[in-house]
mmCIF file of C-alpha atoms in Angstrom:
data_model
loop_
_atom_site.group_PDB
_atom_site.id
_atom_site.type_symbol
_atom_site.label_atom_id
_atom_site.label_comp_id
_atom_site.label_asym_id
_atom_site.label_seq_id
_atom_site.Cartn_x
_atom_site.Cartn_y
_atom_site.Cartn_z
ATOM 1 C CA UNK A 1 3.197 16.333 39.653
ATOM 2 C CA UNK A 2 4.287 19.301 37.660
ATOM 3 C CA UNK A 3 3.257 19.552 34.044
ATOM 4 C CA UNK A 4 5.302 21.332 31.446
ATOM 5 C CA UNK A 5 3.428 23.875 29.448
ATOM 6 C CA UNK A 6 4.173 23.800 25.749
ATOM 7 C CA UNK A 7 4.523 27.002 23.825
ATOM 8 C CA UNK A 8 1.763 27.637 21.267
ATOM 9 C CA UNK A 9 4.393 27.786 18.498
ATOM 10 C CA UNK A 10 5.296 24.143 19.225
ATOM 11 C CA UNK A 11 1.872 22.966 18.074
ATOM 12 C CA UNK A 12 2.048 24.903 14.808
ATOM 13 C CA UNK A 13 5.315 23.249 13.769
ATOM 14 C CA UNK A 14 4.094 19.670 14.276
ATOM 15 C CA UNK A 15 3.099 17.970 11.020
ATOM 16 C CA UNK A 16 1.095 14.817 10.805
ATOM 17 C CA UNK A 17 1.145 12.337 7.920
ATOM 18 C CA UNK A 18 -2.448 13.228 7.146
ATOM 19 C CA UNK A 19 -1.618 16.939 6.780
ATOM 20 C CA UNK A 20 -0.627 18.049 3.307
ATOM 21 C CA UNK A 21 1.889 20.831 2.924
ATOM 22 C CA UNK A 22 1.222 22.652 -0.336
ATOM 23 C CA UNK A 23 3.170 25.504 -1.774
ATOM 24 C CA UNK A 24 1.050 26.064 -4.896
ATOM 25 C CA UNK A 25 3.698 25.231 -7.510
ATOM 26 C CA UNK A 26 1.649 22.476 -9.176
ATOM 27 C CA UNK A 27 -1.132 24.841 -10.156
ATOM 28 C CA UNK A 28 0.881 26.027 -13.168
ATOM 29 C CA UNK A 29 1.685 22.484 -14.327
ATOM 30 C CA UNK A 30 -1.819 20.998 -14.200
ATOM 31 C CA UNK A 31 -4.069 22.197 -16.984
ATOM 32 C CA UNK A 32 -7.291 20.884 -18.520
ATOM 33 C CA UNK A 33 -5.518 18.821 -21.192
ATOM 34 C CA UNK A 34 -3.291 17.139 -18.605
ATOM 35 C CA UNK A 35 -6.253 16.301 -16.359
ATOM 36 C CA UNK A 36 -8.228 14.743 -19.222
ATOM 37 C CA UNK A 37 -5.308 12.635 -20.468
ATOM 38 C CA UNK A 38 -5.809 8.902 -19.850
ATOM 39 C CA UNK A 39 -3.160 6.227 -19.461
ATOM 40 C CA UNK A 40 -3.882 3.174 -21.645
ATOM 41 C CA UNK A 41 -4.657 -0.004 -19.710
ATOM 42 C CA UNK A 42 -1.764 -1.815 -21.406
ATOM 43 C CA UNK A 43 0.715 0.653 -19.895
ATOM 44 C CA UNK A 44 -0.291 -0.150 -16.312
ATOM 45 C CA UNK A 45 1.884 -2.844 -14.739
ATOM 46 C CA UNK A 46 -0.130 -5.023 -12.346
ATOM 47 C CA UNK A 47 1.496 -7.977 -10.525
ATOM 48 C CA UNK A 48 0.041 -11.328 -11.566
ATOM 49 C CA UNK A 49 -0.976 -12.129 -7.971
ATOM 50 C CA UNK A 50 -3.221 -9.052 -7.918
ATOM 51 C CA UNK A 51 -5.141 -9.965 -11.095
ATOM 52 C CA UNK A 52 -8.389 -11.965 -10.995
ATOM 53 C CA UNK A 53 -7.990 -15.677 -11.643
ATOM 54 C CA UNK A 54 -8.129 -16.179 -15.443
ATOM 55 C CA UNK A 55 -9.578 -19.699 -15.082
ATOM 56 C CA UNK A 56 -11.735 -19.806 -11.960
ATOM 57 C CA UNK A 57 -12.865 -23.353 -11.259
ATOM 58 C CA UNK A 58 -15.161 -22.406 -8.419
ATOM 59 C CA UNK A 59 -15.687 -19.541 -6.032
ATOM 60 C CA UNK A 60 -15.733 -15.853 -6.734
ATOM 61 C CA UNK A 61 -14.231 -15.007 -10.146
ATOM 62 C CA UNK A 62 -13.378 -11.504 -8.889
ATOM 63 C CA UNK A 63 -10.966 -12.767 -6.207
ATOM 64 C CA UNK A 64 -7.292 -12.303 -6.924
ATOM 65 C CA UNK A 65 -4.854 -15.175 -6.790
ATOM 66 C CA UNK A 66 -3.404 -13.738 -3.575
ATOM 67 C CA UNK A 67 -6.847 -13.695 -1.935
ATOM 68 C CA UNK A 68 -7.417 -17.324 -2.952
ATOM 69 C CA UNK A 69 -4.033 -18.359 -1.557
ATOM 70 C CA UNK A 70 -4.786 -16.643 1.740
ATOM 71 C CA UNK A 71 -7.972 -18.664 2.097
ATOM 72 C CA UNK A 72 -6.037 -21.900 1.871
ATOM 73 C CA UNK A 73 -3.287 -20.792 4.246
ATOM 74 C CA UNK A 74 -5.621 -19.266 6.830
ATOM 75 C CA UNK A 75 -5.861 -22.025 9.414
ATOM 76 C CA UNK A 76 -7.276 -19.807 12.169
ATOM 77 C CA UNK A 77 -4.288 -20.569 14.372
ATOM 78 C CA UNK A 78 -5.051 -17.468 16.393
ATOM 79 C CA UNK A 79 -8.240 -19.221 17.616
ATOM 80 C CA UNK A 80 -6.638 -22.549 18.518
ATOM 81 C CA UNK A 81 -5.964 -21.535 22.106
ATOM 82 C CA UNK A 82 -9.690 -20.876 22.655
ATOM 83 C CA UNK A 83 -10.823 -24.413 21.931
ATOM 84 C CA UNK A 84 -9.262 -26.735 24.459
ATOM 85 C CA UNK A 85 -10.263 -30.361 23.966
ATOM 86 C CA UNK A 86 -11.509 -32.049 27.109
ATOM 87 C CA UNK A 87 -11.744 -35.749 27.777
ATOM 88 C CA UNK A 88 -15.151 -36.929 28.931
ATOM 89 C CA UNK A 89 -15.141 -39.865 31.315
ATOM 90 C CA UNK A 90 -18.040 -42.217 30.703
#
């Protein structure tokens, strides 16, 4: 089997999602006042399904509505093939 040898310049041009390409332009925009500025909580839009349950009857009050719904819909169907019922003759 023959293997192709890649040129060293090929590796330098490959970018991964985890690699950040910076050109330094944001340094002039970000100053101390901008960094210390806070967004008020009322201005942040959060979907209702991601908020904690406002009236938790039981369970963890920190769970979101989506997390609670997933508990009820999780039937462990991926495990059903592992438990095969067998008939015992007596």
